[in-house]
mmCIF file of C-alpha atoms and ligand atoms in Angstrom:
data_model
loop_
_atom_site.group_PDB
_atom_site.id
_atom_site.type_symbol
_atom_site.label_atom_id
_atom_site.label_comp_id
_atom_site.label_asym_id
_atom_site.label_seq_id
_atom_site.Cartn_x
_atom_site.Cartn_y
_atom_site.Cartn_z
ATOM 1 C CA MET A 28 -1.160 -23.724 -19.777
ATOM 2 C CA THR A 29 -1.259 -20.105 -18.504
ATOM 3 C CA ALA A 30 -1.797 -17.159 -21.377
ATOM 4 C CA ALA A 31 0.893 -15.625 -22.988
ATOM 5 C CA VAL A 32 2.787 -12.430 -21.809
ATOM 6 C CA ILE A 33 4.986 -10.130 -23.736
ATOM 7 C CA ALA A 34 6.932 -7.885 -21.047
ATOM 8 C CA ILE A 35 7.996 -4.464 -22.353
ATOM 9 C CA ASP A 36 10.055 -2.556 -19.770
ATOM 10 C CA GLY A 37 12.250 0.402 -19.822
ATOM 11 C CA PRO A 38 12.560 4.092 -18.445
ATOM 12 C CA SER A 39 10.006 6.716 -18.838
ATOM 13 C CA GLY A 40 9.795 8.378 -22.321
ATOM 14 C CA SER A 41 11.474 5.081 -24.130
ATOM 15 C CA GLY A 42 8.774 4.561 -26.151
ATOM 16 C CA LYS A 43 7.323 1.350 -24.168
ATOM 17 C CA GLY A 44 3.973 2.799 -23.705
ATOM 18 C CA THR A 45 3.240 3.753 -27.081
ATOM 19 C CA LEU A 46 4.874 0.302 -28.124
ATOM 20 C CA ALA A 47 2.965 -2.011 -25.596
ATOM 21 C CA GLU A 48 -0.614 -0.072 -26.541
ATOM 22 C CA ALA A 49 0.194 -0.671 -30.483
ATOM 23 C CA LEU A 50 1.208 -4.459 -29.978
ATOM 24 C CA ALA A 51 -1.836 -5.034 -27.682
ATOM 25 C CA ARG A 52 -4.146 -3.625 -30.488
ATOM 26 C CA ARG A 53 -2.513 -5.508 -33.454
ATOM 27 C CA LEU A 54 -2.324 -8.742 -31.605
ATOM 28 C CA GLY A 55 -6.060 -7.819 -29.798
ATOM 29 C CA TRP A 56 -4.228 -8.913 -26.394
ATOM 30 C CA ARG A 57 -5.160 -7.428 -23.258
ATOM 31 C CA LEU A 58 -2.757 -4.379 -21.774
ATOM 32 C CA LEU A 59 -1.602 -3.864 -18.693
ATOM 33 C CA ASP A 60 -0.045 -0.115 -17.571
ATOM 34 C CA SER A 61 1.559 -0.921 -14.530
ATOM 35 C CA GLY A 62 2.800 2.758 -14.571
ATOM 36 C CA ALA A 63 -0.527 3.760 -14.133
ATOM 37 C CA LEU A 64 -1.131 1.906 -11.022
ATOM 38 C CA TYR A 65 1.918 3.288 -9.147
ATOM 39 C CA ARG A 66 0.610 6.706 -10.649
ATOM 40 C CA SER A 67 -2.626 6.214 -9.305
ATOM 41 C CA VAL A 68 -1.638 5.222 -5.640
ATOM 42 C CA ALA A 69 0.762 8.274 -5.549
ATOM 43 C CA LEU A 70 -2.149 10.568 -6.810
ATOM 44 C CA ALA A 71 -4.557 8.742 -4.264
ATOM 45 C CA ALA A 72 -1.977 9.343 -1.601
ATOM 46 C CA ALA A 73 -1.563 13.074 -2.049
ATOM 47 C CA GLN A 74 -5.384 13.403 -2.093
ATOM 48 C CA ARG A 75 -5.705 11.655 1.046
ATOM 49 C CA LYS A 76 -2.876 13.113 2.746
ATOM 50 C CA VAL A 77 -1.113 10.115 3.257
ATOM 51 C CA GLY A 78 2.526 10.665 3.825
ATOM 52 C CA PHE A 79 5.203 9.377 1.149
ATOM 53 C CA ASP A 80 7.072 7.832 3.994
ATOM 54 C CA ASP A 81 3.880 6.081 5.595
ATOM 55 C CA GLU A 82 4.648 2.591 3.805
ATOM 56 C CA ALA A 83 2.067 0.836 5.747
ATOM 57 C CA GLY A 84 -0.783 3.464 4.604
ATOM 58 C CA LEU A 85 0.490 3.566 1.214
ATOM 59 C CA ALA A 86 0.546 -0.067 1.206
ATOM 60 C CA ASP A 87 -3.084 0.038 2.070
ATOM 61 C CA ILE A 88 -4.076 2.506 -0.506
ATOM 62 C CA ALA A 89 -2.244 -0.216 -3.242
ATOM 63 C CA ARG A 90 -4.489 -2.760 -2.100
ATOM 64 C CA GLN A 91 -7.933 -1.191 -1.635
ATOM 65 C CA LEU A 92 -7.632 1.502 -4.466
ATOM 66 C CA GLY A 93 -10.727 0.979 -7.242
ATOM 67 C CA ILE A 94 -8.679 1.116 -10.263
ATOM 68 C CA GLU A 95 -10.419 0.594 -13.558
ATOM 69 C CA PHE A 96 -8.948 0.686 -16.852
ATOM 70 C CA ARG A 97 -11.321 1.368 -19.824
ATOM 71 C CA PRO A 98 -9.786 0.954 -23.649
ATOM 72 C CA GLY A 99 -11.298 4.145 -25.444
ATOM 73 C CA ASP A 100 -10.882 5.771 -28.770
ATOM 74 C CA ALA A 101 -7.965 8.135 -27.225
ATOM 75 C CA GLY A 102 -6.191 5.057 -25.418
ATOM 76 C CA ILE A 103 -7.076 3.919 -22.198
ATOM 77 C CA ALA A 104 -8.963 5.819 -19.757
ATOM 78 C CA VAL A 105 -8.203 5.365 -15.944
ATOM 79 C CA ARG A 106 -10.591 5.542 -13.495
ATOM 80 C CA LEU A 107 -9.872 5.884 -9.574
ATOM 81 C CA ASP A 108 -12.714 5.032 -7.226
ATOM 82 C CA GLY A 109 -15.080 6.035 -10.098
ATOM 83 C CA GLN A 110 -13.083 9.633 -10.714
ATOM 84 C CA ASP A 111 -11.663 9.791 -14.463
ATOM 85 C CA VAL A 112 -7.988 10.287 -13.690
ATOM 86 C CA THR A 113 -6.803 9.932 -17.222
ATOM 87 C CA LEU A 114 -4.939 13.070 -17.279
ATOM 88 C CA GLN A 115 -4.422 13.928 -13.388
ATOM 89 C CA ILE A 116 -1.796 11.102 -13.523
ATOM 90 C CA ARG A 117 0.378 12.322 -16.294
ATOM 91 C CA ALA A 118 1.055 15.320 -14.368
ATOM 92 C CA GLU A 119 4.972 15.616 -13.798
ATOM 93 C CA SER A 120 4.253 16.010 -9.660
ATOM 94 C CA VAL A 121 2.748 12.653 -10.134
ATOM 95 C CA SER A 122 5.417 11.118 -11.844
ATOM 96 C CA ALA A 123 7.677 11.878 -9.095
ATOM 97 C CA ASN A 124 5.617 11.165 -6.346
ATOM 98 C CA ALA A 125 5.054 7.246 -8.190
ATOM 99 C CA SER A 126 8.758 6.773 -8.276
ATOM 100 C CA ARG A 127 8.741 7.212 -4.503
ATOM 101 C CA VAL A 128 5.730 5.132 -3.854
ATOM 102 C CA ALA A 129 7.460 2.534 -6.212
ATOM 103 C CA ALA A 130 10.446 2.548 -4.271
ATOM 104 C CA LEU A 131 8.400 0.798 -1.127
ATOM 105 C CA TRP A 132 8.298 -2.971 -0.466
ATOM 106 C CA ALA A 133 5.055 -3.064 0.542
ATOM 107 C CA VAL A 134 3.564 -1.131 -2.021
ATOM 108 C CA ARG A 135 5.141 -3.457 -4.987
ATOM 109 C CA LYS A 136 4.067 -6.455 -3.034
ATOM 110 C CA ALA A 137 0.519 -5.130 -2.985
ATOM 111 C CA LEU A 138 0.302 -4.262 -6.508
ATOM 112 C CA LEU A 139 1.903 -7.736 -7.466
ATOM 113 C CA GLU A 140 -1.068 -10.008 -7.490
ATOM 114 C CA ARG A 141 -3.208 -7.301 -8.859
ATOM 115 C CA GLN A 142 -0.646 -7.051 -12.008
ATOM 116 C CA ARG A 143 -0.641 -11.026 -12.391
ATOM 117 C CA GLY A 144 -4.357 -10.826 -12.361
ATOM 118 C CA PHE A 145 -4.676 -9.036 -15.487
ATOM 119 C CA ARG A 146 -3.058 -12.015 -17.515
ATOM 120 C CA CYS A 147 -5.822 -13.421 -19.754
ATOM 121 C CA GLU A 148 -6.381 -15.376 -22.854
ATOM 122 C CA PRO A 149 -5.606 -14.837 -25.819
ATOM 123 C CA GLY A 150 -2.929 -12.997 -24.038
ATOM 124 C CA LEU A 151 -1.325 -9.880 -21.974
ATOM 125 C CA VAL A 152 0.725 -7.285 -23.301
ATOM 126 C CA ALA A 153 2.645 -5.950 -19.948
ATOM 127 C CA ASP A 154 4.083 -2.648 -19.741
ATOM 128 C CA GLY A 155 6.606 -1.677 -16.836
ATOM 129 C CA ARG A 156 9.973 -1.662 -15.363
ATOM 130 C CA ASP A 157 9.637 -4.974 -13.536
ATOM 131 C CA MET A 158 7.453 -6.960 -15.691
ATOM 132 C CA GLY A 159 10.106 -9.431 -17.015
ATOM 133 C CA THR A 160 11.992 -9.381 -14.008
ATOM 134 C CA VAL A 161 9.570 -9.712 -11.188
ATOM 135 C CA VAL A 162 5.685 -9.523 -12.323
ATOM 136 C CA PHE A 163 6.049 -12.224 -15.221
ATOM 137 C CA PRO A 164 9.426 -13.812 -15.228
ATOM 138 C CA ASP A 165 8.040 -16.519 -17.623
ATOM 139 C CA ALA A 166 6.754 -14.137 -19.965
ATOM 140 C CA GLN A 167 7.000 -15.466 -23.527
ATOM 141 C CA LEU A 168 8.965 -12.480 -24.700
ATOM 142 C CA LYS A 169 10.718 -9.658 -22.991
ATOM 143 C CA VAL A 170 12.163 -6.363 -24.597
ATOM 144 C CA PHE A 171 13.767 -3.806 -22.626
ATOM 145 C CA LEU A 172 13.732 -0.189 -24.586
ATOM 146 C CA GLU A 173 16.058 2.106 -23.627
ATOM 147 C CA ALA A 174 16.518 5.533 -24.929
ATOM 148 C CA SER A 175 19.056 8.914 -23.827
ATOM 149 C CA PRO A 176 17.662 11.126 -21.135
ATOM 150 C CA GLU A 177 17.430 14.114 -23.304
ATOM 151 C CA GLU A 178 15.754 12.224 -26.233
ATOM 152 C CA ARG A 179 13.133 10.858 -23.635
ATOM 153 C CA ALA A 180 12.617 14.390 -22.130
ATOM 154 C CA ALA A 181 11.942 15.635 -25.508
ATOM 155 C CA ARG A 182 9.196 13.014 -26.140
ATOM 156 C CA ARG A 183 7.757 13.840 -22.811
ATOM 157 C CA HIS A 184 7.514 17.355 -23.696
ATOM 158 C CA LYS A 185 5.884 16.732 -27.031
ATOM 159 C CA GLN A 186 3.421 14.164 -25.211
ATOM 160 C CA LEU A 187 2.506 16.864 -22.414
ATOM 161 C CA ILE A 188 1.912 19.634 -25.428
ATOM 162 C CA ASP A 189 -0.466 17.367 -27.220
ATOM 163 C CA LYS A 190 -2.369 16.738 -24.181
ATOM 164 C CA GLY A 191 -2.519 20.521 -23.091
ATOM 165 C CA LEU A 192 -0.246 19.978 -20.158
ATOM 166 C CA GLY A 193 2.696 22.714 -19.482
ATOM 167 C CA GLY A 194 6.179 21.589 -18.527
ATOM 168 C CA SER A 195 9.580 22.792 -19.102
ATOM 169 C CA LEU A 196 12.215 20.930 -21.159
ATOM 170 C CA ARG A 197 14.890 21.255 -18.795
ATOM 171 C CA GLY A 198 12.652 20.593 -15.822
ATOM 172 C CA LEU A 199 11.664 17.544 -17.559
ATOM 173 C CA LEU A 200 15.256 16.532 -18.438
ATOM 174 C CA VAL A 201 16.056 16.870 -14.567
ATOM 175 C CA GLY A 202 12.886 15.059 -13.286
ATOM 176 C CA ILE A 203 13.635 12.057 -15.879
ATOM 177 C CA ARG A 204 17.170 11.790 -14.576
ATOM 178 C CA GLU A 205 16.259 12.173 -10.844
ATOM 179 C CA ARG A 206 13.664 9.456 -11.512
ATOM 180 C CA ASP A 207 15.860 7.035 -13.429
ATOM 181 C CA GLU A 208 18.177 7.409 -10.621
ATOM 182 C CA ARG A 209 15.777 6.134 -8.076
ATOM 183 C CA ASP A 210 14.139 3.649 -10.283
ATOM 184 C CA ARG A 211 17.492 1.943 -11.226
ATOM 185 C CA GLN A 212 19.360 2.456 -7.691
ATOM 186 C CA ARG A 213 16.237 1.097 -5.496
ATOM 187 C CA VAL A 214 16.530 -2.079 -3.629
ATOM 188 C CA GLU A 215 13.146 -3.734 -4.576
ATOM 189 C CA SER A 216 12.597 -4.768 -8.229
ATOM 190 C CA PRO A 217 15.233 -1.872 -9.785
ATOM 191 C CA LEU A 218 15.123 -1.169 -13.449
ATOM 192 C CA VAL A 219 17.289 -3.765 -15.229
ATOM 193 C CA PRO A 220 16.970 -5.520 -18.211
ATOM 194 C CA ALA A 221 15.905 -9.469 -17.619
ATOM 195 C CA GLN A 222 18.815 -11.695 -18.537
ATOM 196 C CA ASP A 223 16.744 -12.989 -21.231
ATOM 197 C CA ALA A 224 15.435 -9.790 -22.410
ATOM 198 C CA VAL A 225 16.115 -8.389 -25.980
ATOM 199 C CA VAL A 226 17.217 -4.825 -25.502
ATOM 200 C CA ILE A 227 16.594 -2.331 -28.260
ATOM 201 C CA ASP A 228 17.539 1.511 -28.060
ATOM 202 C CA SER A 229 15.091 3.698 -29.631
ATOM 203 C CA THR A 230 17.086 6.907 -29.161
ATOM 204 C CA ALA A 231 17.398 7.100 -33.236
ATOM 205 C CA LEU A 232 14.753 4.938 -34.227
ATOM 206 C CA GLY A 233 10.993 6.085 -34.876
ATOM 207 C CA ILE A 234 8.471 4.132 -33.210
ATOM 208 C CA ASP A 235 7.195 2.242 -36.301
ATOM 209 C CA ALA A 236 11.084 0.997 -36.565
ATOM 210 C CA VAL A 237 10.727 -0.190 -32.994
ATOM 211 C CA GLU A 238 7.416 -2.063 -33.834
ATOM 212 C CA GLN A 239 8.575 -3.466 -36.770
ATOM 213 C CA ARG A 240 11.725 -5.145 -34.959
ATOM 214 C CA VAL A 241 9.655 -6.631 -31.902
ATOM 215 C CA TRP A 242 6.957 -7.656 -34.636
ATOM 216 C CA GLN A 243 9.614 -9.742 -36.176
ATOM 217 C CA LEU A 244 10.411 -11.160 -32.667
ATOM 218 C CA ILE A 245 6.795 -11.746 -31.965
ATOM 219 C CA GLU A 246 6.469 -13.867 -35.363
ATOM 220 C CA ALA A 247 9.842 -15.687 -34.717
ATOM 221 C CA ARG A 248 8.379 -16.992 -31.265
ATOM 222 C CA GLY A 249 5.230 -17.945 -32.830
ATOM 223 C CA LEU A 250 2.786 -15.409 -30.672
ATOM 224 C CA SER A 251 1.311 -13.656 -33.488
HETATM 225 O O1 C5P B 26 5.746 3.929 -16.514
HETATM 226 P P1 C5P B 26 5.376 5.331 -15.900
HETATM 227 O O2 C5P B 26 6.314 6.244 -16.310
HETATM 228 O O3 C5P B 26 3.976 5.658 -15.882
HETATM 229 O O4 C5P B 26 5.777 4.731 -14.158
HETATM 230 C C1 C5P B 26 5.683 6.000 -13.244
HETATM 231 C C2 C5P B 26 6.529 5.271 -12.084
HETATM 232 O O5 C5P B 26 6.195 4.066 -11.819
HETATM 233 C C3 C5P B 26 8.011 5.005 -12.600
HETATM 234 O O6 C5P B 26 9.015 6.329 -12.466
HETATM 235 C C4 C5P B 26 8.499 4.031 -11.485
HETATM 236 O O7 C5P B 26 9.016 4.456 -10.670
HETATM 237 C C5 C5P B 26 7.035 3.158 -11.283
HETATM 238 N N1 C5P B 26 7.047 1.695 -12.093
HETATM 239 C C6 C5P B 26 7.716 0.917 -11.359
HETATM 240 N N2 C5P B 26 7.495 -0.289 -11.672
HETATM 241 C C7 C5P B 26 6.696 -0.640 -12.824
HETATM 242 C C8 C5P B 26 5.859 0.456 -13.604
HETATM 243 C C9 C5P B 26 6.189 1.674 -13.000
HETATM 244 O O8 C5P B 26 8.320 1.025 -10.436
HETATM 245 N N3 C5P B 26 6.233 -1.768 -13.155
#
């Protein structure tokens, strides 16, 4: 028997990262923040001056990159070849570049087995865009979290301010719309709910209400 997986997919700012982290903590399961992998590839590519149209070069980075996730008091710290990049990978320029590298088939392929390698007992909570459709199609529970672009931009704005990073609300909304478009329209693993996903719109729901709803699903499926 392979370990259980809960897949949490959805666009940026839908609250899936916060939800996935809360569920992993509550269940005592491992957490996979797959967006951080794409962000790390984008950051390393910029640092190494590998072009965003160089698919083979970007796939090499995705294959070889030394990425480590370390759970800490303030969430999960991300280290890239020994360097702490937790804050750096959240910058808006990295968000935009991550969605560009994520559209490339060779990069997605290079990250596929890496992501599957996170699956372990007692279970994995996996957060991303294609966790339920491509990476873990056999997940025991698939949640697709939605929210309006305006609400997501406002949430991202607050997150950045809290982290001491800047960004205009208007600029964030434009960036979110562009990324949504790229993530939803791409040929490789587009952002769509899996057929068997439970879709939840979090626009008017607080994170606690969303967590409560998902927890009921977890209990109903005997995963807690
Ligand atoms: O979730 P996060 O905003 O950190 O993801 C950054 C980018 O990485 C997304 O805009 C998306 O293009 C890409 N991504 C993806 N597939 C995943 C996770 C993230 O394509 N499973």
